[in-house]
């Protein structure tokens, strides 16, 4: 079994700190930008198994990482469900949500639209060293709802007026998102993925009184589905602050990715019976190197008595130098010795 899965499943004594980076296959790498330049349609690129597999493996060619993450996007599910997805300078843009189209979607049509993702996983798993974990992922139901119904204002707050407009349909929409997420998860698993990460990037926008309804319960349903299948799962409910504790106790995932707002000591003392992942602020990778490496040491030391996977508190920023990633990996490995 690969190192990262051992850490997640905890059937083994802690022996090392596996390392990978969210958004490790992406815009900070010149070899990615080169491919992207001649592939202007991002979703089409995700659906090209040869290229997406090549991109997934690019960071592992350069760096001594313990995991590859499949090159795709959380928005591939809304795409499979019938929405058009494009990207411009301000971020993703989805065509208007159509409740009728959405209600009519069935499993076969959905899978047909996104089938190449599974082919890419098969190719990637075949080419990847057995010691390395292949991570698949989905967006959290709430986060997908935000994108599908366009519920976020330009200043990254919840558009409450719009949210209320949909209020009597939201339970139905979330139930169907859950159904198709499970289909997508099952296919990623059977194609060779070793673990799953749930990116609930906009959890921080959920009104306090609705945390159970929109974060804890939907994530728990997916976690239980994965656990029944013996598929290790890492949750990333970004922006939950102190509610990370209630989340872990209720959802019980194998792993929890902390964001850069969470102090590592607080996570160590409050998040129990779970493998902790991440936390380092991606902005630190753009600044003073000495400060960065001392913070890397601090993370590794804080978690030296628990199961910890080194990662960031959010994705690698596009301005990050590949050299910086190399230095962090070297430092984490030195801490082990
Ligand atoms: O290396 C990897 O992590 C693998 C692939 C991956 C991408 N997106 C590729 C991508 C993963 C795991 C994601 C997850 C994702 N996508 C999230 C959750 C993580 C997070 O950042 O909070 C979210 C919210 C999205 C939706 C999304 N996709 C946005 C907001 C954007 C535009 C801005 C940005 O962050 O890059 C994308 C586009 C996207 N997804 C790119 C890549 C490499 C950039 C595309 C480009 O080249 O323009």
mmCIF file of C-alpha atoms and ligand atoms in Angstrom:
data_model
loop_
_atom_site.group_PDB
_atom_site.id
_atom_site.type_symbol
_atom_site.label_atom_id
_atom_site.label_comp_id
_atom_site.label_asym_id
_atom_site.label_seq_id
_atom_site.Cartn_x
_atom_site.Cartn_y
_atom_site.Cartn_z
ATOM 1 C CA UNK A 1 0.000 0.000 0.000
ATOM 2 C CA UNK A 2 1.245 3.505 -0.788
ATOM 3 C CA UNK A 3 2.447 5.835 1.972
ATOM 4 C CA UNK A 4 -0.451 8.266 1.769
ATOM 5 C CA UNK A 5 -3.127 5.584 2.077
ATOM 6 C CA UNK A 6 -1.282 4.070 5.046
ATOM 7 C CA UNK A 7 -1.408 7.463 6.704
ATOM 8 C CA UNK A 8 -5.131 7.864 5.977
ATOM 9 C CA UNK A 9 -6.157 4.434 7.088
ATOM 10 C CA UNK A 10 -3.893 4.447 10.154
ATOM 11 C CA UNK A 11 -3.634 0.710 10.344
ATOM 12 C CA UNK A 12 0.109 1.319 10.406
ATOM 13 C CA UNK A 13 2.359 3.080 12.873
ATOM 14 C CA UNK A 14 3.224 6.566 11.863
ATOM 15 C CA UNK A 15 6.569 6.464 10.112
ATOM 16 C CA UNK A 16 6.685 9.409 7.741
ATOM 17 C CA UNK A 17 4.955 12.511 6.453
ATOM 18 C CA UNK A 18 3.607 11.997 2.944
ATOM 19 C CA UNK A 19 3.550 15.165 0.824
ATOM 20 C CA UNK A 20 1.530 16.496 -2.095
ATOM 21 C CA UNK A 21 0.114 19.901 -3.046
ATOM 22 C CA UNK A 22 -3.359 21.018 -3.967
ATOM 23 C CA UNK A 23 -3.229 22.426 -7.518
ATOM 24 C CA UNK A 24 0.161 20.789 -8.066
ATOM 25 C CA UNK A 25 -0.842 20.106 -11.683
ATOM 26 C CA UNK A 26 -1.431 23.585 -12.962
ATOM 27 C CA UNK A 27 -0.595 27.091 -13.881
ATOM 28 C CA UNK A 28 2.656 27.593 -11.928
ATOM 29 C CA UNK A 29 4.334 24.943 -14.125
ATOM 30 C CA UNK A 30 5.750 26.132 -17.490
ATOM 31 C CA UNK A 31 5.161 22.676 -19.000
ATOM 32 C CA UNK A 32 1.458 22.967 -18.108
ATOM 33 C CA UNK A 33 1.196 26.489 -19.505
ATOM 34 C CA UNK A 34 2.704 25.269 -22.755
ATOM 35 C CA UNK A 35 -0.021 22.634 -23.199
ATOM 36 C CA UNK A 36 -2.718 25.058 -22.032
ATOM 37 C CA UNK A 37 -1.640 27.654 -24.636
ATOM 38 C CA UNK A 38 -2.620 25.380 -27.496
ATOM 39 C CA UNK A 39 -5.775 24.089 -25.737
ATOM 40 C CA UNK A 40 -7.981 27.095 -25.155
ATOM 41 C CA UNK A 41 -11.062 25.099 -24.101
ATOM 42 C CA UNK A 42 -10.278 24.049 -20.523
ATOM 43 C CA UNK A 43 -13.075 21.474 -20.170
ATOM 44 C CA UNK A 44 -12.038 19.892 -23.469
ATOM 45 C CA UNK A 45 -8.507 19.615 -22.091
ATOM 46 C CA UNK A 46 -9.827 17.858 -18.973
ATOM 47 C CA UNK A 47 -11.640 15.460 -21.332
ATOM 48 C CA UNK A 48 -8.515 14.606 -23.341
ATOM 49 C CA UNK A 49 -7.202 11.473 -21.555
ATOM 50 C CA UNK A 50 -3.741 11.560 -23.128
ATOM 51 C CA UNK A 51 -3.124 15.187 -22.217
ATOM 52 C CA UNK A 52 -4.884 15.192 -18.850
ATOM 53 C CA UNK A 53 -2.920 12.124 -17.778
ATOM 54 C CA UNK A 54 0.288 13.767 -18.949
ATOM 55 C CA UNK A 55 -0.550 16.905 -16.914
ATOM 56 C CA UNK A 56 -1.373 14.817 -13.805
ATOM 57 C CA UNK A 57 2.079 13.257 -14.025
ATOM 58 C CA UNK A 58 4.004 16.489 -14.766
ATOM 59 C CA UNK A 59 4.589 17.462 -11.114
ATOM 60 C CA UNK A 60 5.760 13.922 -10.280
ATOM 61 C CA UNK A 61 8.370 14.096 -13.024
ATOM 62 C CA UNK A 62 9.875 17.147 -11.366
ATOM 63 C CA UNK A 63 9.354 16.510 -7.661
ATOM 64 C CA UNK A 64 9.522 13.676 -5.124
ATOM 65 C CA UNK A 65 5.802 13.791 -4.275
ATOM 66 C CA UNK A 66 3.802 10.971 -2.677
ATOM 67 C CA UNK A 67 0.645 11.502 -4.694
ATOM 68 C CA UNK A 68 -0.631 12.542 -8.087
ATOM 69 C CA UNK A 69 -4.003 14.290 -8.368
ATOM 70 C CA UNK A 70 -6.022 13.648 -11.438
ATOM 71 C CA UNK A 71 -6.173 16.636 -13.794
ATOM 72 C CA UNK A 72 -9.840 17.585 -14.028
ATOM 73 C CA UNK A 73 -12.047 20.120 -12.260
ATOM 74 C CA UNK A 74 -14.850 20.128 -9.708
ATOM 75 C CA UNK A 75 -16.970 21.779 -12.434
ATOM 76 C CA UNK A 76 -16.794 18.663 -14.621
ATOM 77 C CA UNK A 77 -19.889 17.439 -12.704
ATOM 78 C CA UNK A 78 -22.049 20.486 -13.568
ATOM 79 C CA UNK A 79 -20.757 20.037 -17.129
ATOM 80 C CA UNK A 80 -21.822 16.380 -17.096
ATOM 81 C CA UNK A 81 -25.204 17.505 -15.784
ATOM 82 C CA UNK A 82 -25.704 19.694 -18.848
ATOM 83 C CA UNK A 83 -24.343 23.159 -18.046
ATOM 84 C CA UNK A 84 -21.780 24.809 -20.280
ATOM 85 C CA UNK A 85 -18.602 25.703 -18.380
ATOM 86 C CA UNK A 86 -16.125 28.314 -19.569
ATOM 87 C CA UNK A 87 -13.356 30.228 -17.844
ATOM 88 C CA UNK A 88 -12.460 33.873 -18.180
ATOM 89 C CA UNK A 89 -10.180 36.195 -16.233
ATOM 90 C CA UNK A 90 -12.630 36.522 -13.340
ATOM 91 C CA UNK A 91 -13.086 32.754 -12.974
ATOM 92 C CA UNK A 92 -15.508 30.064 -14.135
ATOM 93 C CA UNK A 93 -18.710 30.927 -15.946
ATOM 94 C CA UNK A 94 -21.597 28.452 -16.201
ATOM 95 C CA UNK A 95 -24.561 28.708 -18.545
ATOM 96 C CA UNK A 96 -27.859 29.458 -16.813
ATOM 97 C CA UNK A 97 -29.145 26.618 -14.627
ATOM 98 C CA UNK A 98 -32.176 24.920 -16.183
ATOM 99 C CA UNK A 99 -34.188 22.937 -13.655
ATOM 100 C CA UNK A 100 -35.949 20.921 -16.343
ATOM 101 C CA UNK A 101 -32.718 19.840 -18.095
ATOM 102 C CA UNK A 102 -31.208 19.102 -14.706
ATOM 103 C CA UNK A 103 -34.183 16.964 -13.628
ATOM 104 C CA UNK A 104 -34.128 15.019 -16.876
ATOM 105 C CA UNK A 105 -30.464 14.033 -16.714
ATOM 106 C CA UNK A 106 -29.824 10.326 -16.301
ATOM 107 C CA UNK A 107 -26.795 8.249 -15.372
ATOM 108 C CA UNK A 108 -25.989 7.077 -18.913
ATOM 109 C CA UNK A 109 -26.088 10.535 -20.453
ATOM 110 C CA UNK A 110 -24.041 11.946 -17.563
ATOM 111 C CA UNK A 111 -21.352 9.280 -17.822
ATOM 112 C CA UNK A 112 -21.160 9.587 -21.579
ATOM 113 C CA UNK A 113 -20.304 13.288 -21.273
ATOM 114 C CA UNK A 114 -17.460 12.797 -18.809
ATOM 115 C CA UNK A 115 -16.253 9.255 -19.636
ATOM 116 C CA UNK A 116 -12.739 10.442 -20.721
ATOM 117 C CA UNK A 117 -11.982 11.363 -17.091
ATOM 118 C CA UNK A 118 -12.095 7.668 -16.201
ATOM 119 C CA UNK A 119 -9.893 6.753 -19.131
ATOM 120 C CA UNK A 120 -7.392 9.338 -17.927
ATOM 121 C CA UNK A 121 -7.412 7.777 -14.443
ATOM 122 C CA UNK A 122 -6.733 4.342 -15.931
ATOM 123 C CA UNK A 123 -3.794 5.629 -17.989
ATOM 124 C CA UNK A 124 -2.388 7.622 -15.073
ATOM 125 C CA UNK A 125 -2.643 4.723 -12.620
ATOM 126 C CA UNK A 126 -0.860 2.466 -15.112
ATOM 127 C CA UNK A 127 2.003 4.900 -15.556
ATOM 128 C CA UNK A 128 2.311 5.852 -11.903
ATOM 129 C CA UNK A 129 4.695 4.084 -9.547
ATOM 130 C CA UNK A 130 2.834 1.746 -7.130
ATOM 131 C CA UNK A 131 4.311 3.609 -4.156
ATOM 132 C CA UNK A 132 2.426 6.741 -5.204
ATOM 133 C CA UNK A 133 -1.197 7.480 -4.408
ATOM 134 C CA UNK A 134 -3.570 8.601 -7.167
ATOM 135 C CA UNK A 135 -6.047 11.096 -5.750
ATOM 136 C CA UNK A 136 -9.436 11.664 -7.330
ATOM 137 C CA UNK A 137 -11.802 14.412 -6.235
ATOM 138 C CA UNK A 138 -15.221 16.022 -6.331
ATOM 139 C CA UNK A 139 -16.577 19.387 -5.259
ATOM 140 C CA UNK A 140 -18.705 19.439 -2.123
ATOM 141 C CA UNK A 141 -22.474 19.597 -2.814
ATOM 142 C CA UNK A 142 -22.783 23.124 -1.355
ATOM 143 C CA UNK A 143 -19.835 24.420 -3.401
ATOM 144 C CA UNK A 144 -21.291 22.941 -6.588
ATOM 145 C CA UNK A 145 -24.651 24.518 -5.758
ATOM 146 C CA UNK A 146 -22.917 27.905 -5.462
ATOM 147 C CA UNK A 147 -21.427 27.564 -8.954
ATOM 148 C CA UNK A 148 -24.438 25.931 -10.615
ATOM 149 C CA UNK A 149 -26.963 28.505 -9.399
ATOM 150 C CA UNK A 150 -24.440 31.363 -9.483
ATOM 151 C CA UNK A 151 -25.060 32.194 -5.825
ATOM 152 C CA UNK A 152 -21.865 34.119 -5.149
ATOM 153 C CA UNK A 153 -21.547 37.880 -5.453
ATOM 154 C CA UNK A 154 -18.458 39.522 -6.966
ATOM 155 C CA UNK A 155 -17.110 40.240 -3.465
ATOM 156 C CA UNK A 156 -17.287 36.500 -2.620
ATOM 157 C CA UNK A 157 -20.278 36.722 -0.290
ATOM 158 C CA UNK A 158 -23.509 34.766 -0.582
ATOM 159 C CA UNK A 159 -26.172 36.330 -2.813
ATOM 160 C CA UNK A 160 -28.947 35.917 -0.250
ATOM 161 C CA UNK A 161 -31.679 37.319 -2.483
ATOM 162 C CA UNK A 162 -30.929 34.752 -5.179
ATOM 163 C CA UNK A 163 -30.517 31.981 -2.621
ATOM 164 C CA UNK A 164 -34.006 32.734 -1.270
ATOM 165 C CA UNK A 165 -35.423 32.738 -4.791
ATOM 166 C CA UNK A 166 -34.399 29.087 -5.147
ATOM 167 C CA UNK A 167 -35.205 28.116 -1.551
ATOM 168 C CA UNK A 168 -38.016 25.643 -2.237
ATOM 169 C CA UNK A 169 -35.934 23.844 -4.890
ATOM 170 C CA UNK A 170 -32.623 23.576 -3.088
ATOM 171 C CA UNK A 171 -33.311 20.309 -1.242
ATOM 172 C CA UNK A 172 -34.260 18.641 -4.518
ATOM 173 C CA UNK A 173 -31.197 20.010 -6.328
ATOM 174 C CA UNK A 174 -28.822 18.931 -3.546
ATOM 175 C CA UNK A 175 -30.292 15.444 -3.493
ATOM 176 C CA UNK A 176 -29.622 15.032 -7.193
ATOM 177 C CA UNK A 177 -26.122 16.488 -6.927
ATOM 178 C CA UNK A 178 -25.443 13.896 -4.208
ATOM 179 C CA UNK A 179 -26.683 11.122 -6.488
ATOM 180 C CA UNK A 180 -24.468 12.110 -9.424
ATOM 181 C CA UNK A 181 -21.455 12.788 -7.198
ATOM 182 C CA UNK A 182 -21.687 9.211 -5.947
ATOM 183 C CA UNK A 183 -21.836 7.917 -9.520
ATOM 184 C CA UNK A 184 -18.738 9.974 -10.371
ATOM 185 C CA UNK A 185 -16.909 8.829 -7.226
ATOM 186 C CA UNK A 186 -17.672 5.174 -7.880
ATOM 187 C CA UNK A 187 -16.373 5.412 -11.446
ATOM 188 C CA UNK A 188 -13.191 7.209 -10.371
ATOM 189 C CA UNK A 189 -12.589 4.501 -7.779
ATOM 190 C CA UNK A 190 -13.207 1.587 -10.116
ATOM 191 C CA UNK A 191 -10.913 3.188 -12.714
ATOM 192 C CA UNK A 192 -7.982 3.022 -10.292
ATOM 193 C CA UNK A 193 -8.016 6.046 -7.998
ATOM 194 C CA UNK A 194 -6.681 5.280 -4.497
ATOM 195 C CA UNK A 195 -8.415 8.013 -2.476
ATOM 196 C CA UNK A 196 -10.874 10.878 -2.802
ATOM 197 C CA UNK A 197 -10.748 14.507 -1.731
ATOM 198 C CA UNK A 198 -13.948 16.541 -1.338
ATOM 199 C CA UNK A 199 -13.278 20.218 -2.081
ATOM 200 C CA UNK A 200 -15.989 22.212 -0.312
ATOM 201 C CA UNK A 201 -14.256 25.491 -1.072
ATOM 202 C CA UNK A 202 -17.181 27.785 -0.255
ATOM 203 C CA UNK A 203 -18.240 26.224 3.103
ATOM 204 C CA UNK A 204 -17.357 29.554 4.699
ATOM 205 C CA UNK A 205 -20.415 31.146 3.022
ATOM 206 C CA UNK A 206 -22.933 28.911 4.797
ATOM 207 C CA UNK A 207 -25.033 30.797 7.381
ATOM 208 C CA UNK A 208 -24.160 29.494 10.894
ATOM 209 C CA UNK A 209 -27.628 28.069 11.568
ATOM 210 C CA UNK A 210 -27.468 26.023 8.363
ATOM 211 C CA UNK A 211 -24.076 24.352 8.836
ATOM 212 C CA UNK A 212 -25.562 20.926 9.487
ATOM 213 C CA UNK A 213 -27.907 21.156 6.541
ATOM 214 C CA UNK A 214 -25.434 22.346 3.928
ATOM 215 C CA UNK A 215 -22.016 21.202 5.172
ATOM 216 C CA UNK A 216 -22.027 18.462 7.821
ATOM 217 C CA UNK A 217 -24.870 16.308 6.475
ATOM 218 C CA UNK A 218 -24.034 16.405 2.734
ATOM 219 C CA UNK A 219 -20.343 15.662 3.434
ATOM 220 C CA UNK A 220 -21.244 12.850 5.821
ATOM 221 C CA UNK A 221 -23.407 11.168 3.193
ATOM 222 C CA UNK A 222 -20.491 11.102 0.766
ATOM 223 C CA UNK A 223 -17.987 10.028 3.425
ATOM 224 C CA UNK A 224 -20.216 7.135 4.485
ATOM 225 C CA UNK A 225 -20.633 6.090 0.858
ATOM 226 C CA UNK A 226 -16.833 6.026 0.406
ATOM 227 C CA UNK A 227 -16.232 4.227 3.700
ATOM 228 C CA UNK A 228 -18.704 1.485 2.804
ATOM 229 C CA UNK A 229 -16.602 0.889 -0.293
ATOM 230 C CA UNK A 230 -13.314 1.022 1.605
ATOM 231 C CA UNK A 231 -12.301 4.156 -0.312
ATOM 232 C CA UNK A 232 -10.324 6.592 1.914
ATOM 233 C CA UNK A 233 -11.669 10.124 1.851
ATOM 234 C CA UNK A 234 -10.234 13.531 2.773
ATOM 235 C CA UNK A 235 -12.591 16.455 3.410
ATOM 236 C CA UNK A 236 -11.693 20.079 2.779
ATOM 237 C CA UNK A 237 -14.480 22.270 4.200
ATOM 238 C CA UNK A 238 -12.608 25.535 3.633
ATOM 239 C CA UNK A 239 -13.495 28.489 5.840
ATOM 240 C CA UNK A 240 -15.251 26.653 8.683
ATOM 241 C CA UNK A 241 -12.958 28.136 11.351
ATOM 242 C CA UNK A 242 -13.680 26.608 14.813
ATOM 243 C CA UNK A 243 -16.494 24.543 13.292
ATOM 244 C CA UNK A 244 -13.798 22.268 11.838
ATOM 245 C CA UNK A 245 -14.027 20.467 15.191
ATOM 246 C CA UNK A 246 -17.773 19.781 14.984
ATOM 247 C CA UNK A 247 -17.320 18.821 11.341
ATOM 248 C CA UNK A 248 -14.684 16.166 12.075
ATOM 249 C CA UNK A 249 -16.636 14.727 15.021
ATOM 250 C CA UNK A 250 -19.828 14.436 12.983
ATOM 251 C CA UNK A 251 -18.559 13.575 9.479
ATOM 252 C CA UNK A 252 -15.663 11.316 10.557
ATOM 253 C CA UNK A 253 -13.605 11.395 7.345
ATOM 254 C CA UNK A 254 -10.263 9.561 7.099
ATOM 255 C CA UNK A 255 -8.482 12.853 6.488
ATOM 256 C CA UNK A 256 -9.195 16.548 7.055
ATOM 257 C CA UNK A 257 -7.442 19.330 5.122
ATOM 258 C CA UNK A 258 -7.117 22.423 7.293
ATOM 259 C CA UNK A 259 -7.092 25.839 5.626
ATOM 260 C CA UNK A 260 -4.633 28.690 6.276
ATOM 261 C CA UNK A 261 -6.955 30.283 8.886
ATOM 262 C CA UNK A 262 -6.505 27.320 11.219
ATOM 263 C CA UNK A 263 -3.583 27.340 13.640
ATOM 264 C CA UNK A 264 -1.732 23.994 13.535
ATOM 265 C CA UNK A 265 -1.644 23.770 17.369
ATOM 266 C CA UNK A 266 -5.416 24.250 17.503
ATOM 267 C CA UNK A 267 -5.889 21.536 14.872
ATOM 268 C CA UNK A 268 -3.599 19.146 16.756
ATOM 269 C CA UNK A 269 -5.487 19.714 20.027
ATOM 270 C CA UNK A 270 -9.024 19.722 18.624
ATOM 271 C CA UNK A 271 -9.226 17.473 15.568
ATOM 272 C CA UNK A 272 -9.093 13.928 16.883
ATOM 273 C CA UNK A 273 -9.250 10.464 15.343
ATOM 274 C CA UNK A 274 -8.482 11.868 11.912
ATOM 275 C CA UNK A 275 -5.421 12.262 9.734
ATOM 276 C CA UNK A 276 -4.692 15.987 9.390
ATOM 277 C CA UNK A 277 -3.537 17.373 6.044
ATOM 278 C CA UNK A 278 -2.273 20.750 4.886
ATOM 279 C CA UNK A 279 -2.540 24.162 6.503
ATOM 280 C CA UNK A 280 0.461 26.123 5.193
ATOM 281 C CA UNK A 281 -0.592 29.470 3.712
ATOM 282 C CA UNK A 282 0.083 29.402 -0.073
ATOM 283 C CA UNK A 283 1.009 33.107 0.085
ATOM 284 C CA UNK A 284 4.067 32.202 2.182
ATOM 285 C CA UNK A 285 5.465 30.471 -0.910
ATOM 286 C CA UNK A 286 5.749 33.868 -2.598
ATOM 287 C CA UNK A 287 7.750 35.545 0.183
ATOM 288 C CA UNK A 288 10.866 35.202 2.302
ATOM 289 C CA UNK A 289 12.384 31.724 1.950
ATOM 290 C CA UNK A 290 13.788 31.471 5.474
ATOM 291 C CA UNK A 291 10.424 32.322 7.007
ATOM 292 C CA UNK A 292 8.735 29.807 4.700
ATOM 293 C CA UNK A 293 11.049 26.952 5.655
ATOM 294 C CA UNK A 294 10.780 27.719 9.381
ATOM 295 C CA UNK A 295 7.004 27.523 9.029
ATOM 296 C CA UNK A 296 7.363 24.188 7.222
ATOM 297 C CA UNK A 297 9.394 22.929 10.216
ATOM 298 C CA UNK A 298 6.719 24.190 12.575
ATOM 299 C CA UNK A 299 3.965 22.256 10.806
ATOM 300 C CA UNK A 300 5.953 19.017 10.753
ATOM 301 C CA UNK A 301 6.947 19.366 14.432
ATOM 302 C CA UNK A 302 3.452 20.270 15.628
ATOM 303 C CA UNK A 303 2.055 17.103 14.070
ATOM 304 C CA UNK A 304 4.999 14.828 14.887
ATOM 305 C CA UNK A 305 2.874 12.619 17.158
ATOM 306 C CA UNK A 306 -0.160 12.283 14.888
ATOM 307 C CA UNK A 307 -0.821 11.168 11.330
ATOM 308 C CA UNK A 308 -0.082 14.158 9.126
ATOM 309 C CA UNK A 309 0.044 14.687 5.353
ATOM 310 C CA UNK A 310 1.996 17.749 4.289
ATOM 311 C CA UNK A 311 0.049 20.094 1.959
ATOM 312 C CA UNK A 312 -1.104 23.718 1.807
ATOM 313 C CA UNK A 313 -4.101 25.546 3.270
ATOM 314 C CA UNK A 314 -5.410 26.103 -0.295
ATOM 315 C CA UNK A 315 -4.093 25.565 -3.837
ATOM 316 C CA UNK A 316 -0.643 26.601 -5.120
ATOM 317 C CA UNK A 317 -0.842 30.152 -6.467
ATOM 318 C CA UNK A 318 0.034 30.611 -10.173
ATOM 319 C CA UNK A 319 2.945 32.981 -9.317
ATOM 320 C CA UNK A 320 4.730 30.278 -7.262
ATOM 321 C CA UNK A 321 8.187 29.256 -8.480
ATOM 322 C CA UNK A 322 8.607 25.501 -9.057
ATOM 323 C CA UNK A 323 11.940 25.789 -7.175
ATOM 324 C CA UNK A 324 10.008 26.737 -4.031
ATOM 325 C CA UNK A 325 7.982 23.525 -4.175
ATOM 326 C CA UNK A 326 11.217 21.567 -4.494
ATOM 327 C CA UNK A 327 12.678 23.315 -1.422
ATOM 328 C CA UNK A 328 9.607 22.565 0.693
ATOM 329 C CA UNK A 329 9.700 18.873 -0.220
ATOM 330 C CA UNK A 330 13.388 18.683 0.617
ATOM 331 C CA UNK A 331 12.759 20.332 3.987
ATOM 332 C CA UNK A 332 9.874 18.012 4.880
ATOM 333 C CA UNK A 333 11.991 14.964 4.017
ATOM 334 C CA UNK A 334 14.930 16.341 6.074
ATOM 335 C CA UNK A 335 12.629 16.727 9.070
ATOM 336 C CA UNK A 336 11.918 13.003 8.865
ATOM 337 C CA UNK A 337 15.524 12.025 9.351
HETATM 338 O O1 LIG B 1 -3.561 20.040 -9.633
HETATM 339 C C1 LIG B 1 -4.735 19.874 -9.283
HETATM 340 O O2 LIG B 1 -5.132 20.177 -8.149
HETATM 341 C C2 LIG B 1 -5.652 19.093 -10.176
HETATM 342 C C3 LIG B 1 -6.700 19.726 -10.845
HETATM 343 C C4 LIG B 1 -7.691 20.719 -10.223
HETATM 344 C C5 LIG B 1 -8.114 21.868 -10.923
HETATM 345 N N1 LIG B 1 -9.128 22.436 -10.218
HETATM 346 C C6 LIG B 1 -7.551 22.304 -12.202
HETATM 347 C C7 LIG B 1 -7.774 23.690 -12.640
HETATM 348 C C8 LIG B 1 -8.424 20.653 -9.033
HETATM 349 C C9 LIG B 1 -8.347 19.655 -7.897
HETATM 350 C C10 LIG B 1 -9.345 21.741 -9.052
HETATM 351 C C11 LIG B 1 -10.339 21.982 -7.995
HETATM 352 C C12 LIG B 1 -11.201 23.166 -8.062
HETATM 353 N N2 LIG B 1 -11.719 23.772 -9.175
HETATM 354 C C13 LIG B 1 -11.714 23.840 -6.927
HETATM 355 C C14 LIG B 1 -11.472 23.446 -5.496
HETATM 356 C C15 LIG B 1 -10.187 23.941 -4.963
HETATM 357 C C16 LIG B 1 -10.132 25.435 -4.759
HETATM 358 O O3 LIG B 1 -9.302 26.057 -5.415
HETATM 359 O O4 LIG B 1 -10.887 25.935 -3.915
HETATM 360 C C17 LIG B 1 -12.516 24.893 -7.391
HETATM 361 C C18 LIG B 1 -13.264 25.899 -6.535
HETATM 362 C C19 LIG B 1 -12.513 24.838 -8.816
HETATM 363 C C20 LIG B 1 -13.246 25.717 -9.762
HETATM 364 C C21 LIG B 1 -12.301 26.451 -10.615
HETATM 365 N N3 LIG B 1 -11.604 25.890 -11.671
HETATM 366 C C22 LIG B 1 -11.918 27.830 -10.540
HETATM 367 C C23 LIG B 1 -12.431 28.810 -9.502
HETATM 368 C C24 LIG B 1 -11.007 28.070 -11.580
HETATM 369 C C25 LIG B 1 -10.407 29.382 -12.030
HETATM 370 C C26 LIG B 1 -9.415 29.974 -11.150
HETATM 371 C C27 LIG B 1 -8.333 29.029 -10.644
HETATM 372 O O5 LIG B 1 -8.409 28.722 -9.456
HETATM 373 O O6 LIG B 1 -7.479 28.571 -11.400
HETATM 374 C C28 LIG B 1 -10.787 26.836 -12.239
HETATM 375 C C29 LIG B 1 -9.877 26.599 -13.371
HETATM 376 C C30 LIG B 1 -8.792 25.618 -13.190
HETATM 377 N N4 LIG B 1 -8.947 24.402 -12.606
HETATM 378 C C31 LIG B 1 -7.447 25.727 -13.629
HETATM 379 C C32 LIG B 1 -6.806 24.523 -13.304
HETATM 380 C C33 LIG B 1 -5.386 24.137 -13.624
HETATM 381 C C34 LIG B 1 -6.855 26.925 -14.362
HETATM 382 C C35 LIG B 1 -7.302 26.897 -15.763
HETATM 383 C C36 LIG B 1 -6.491 27.830 -16.604
HETATM 384 O O7 LIG B 1 -5.414 27.404 -17.019
HETATM 385 O O8 LIG B 1 -6.962 28.939 -16.847
#
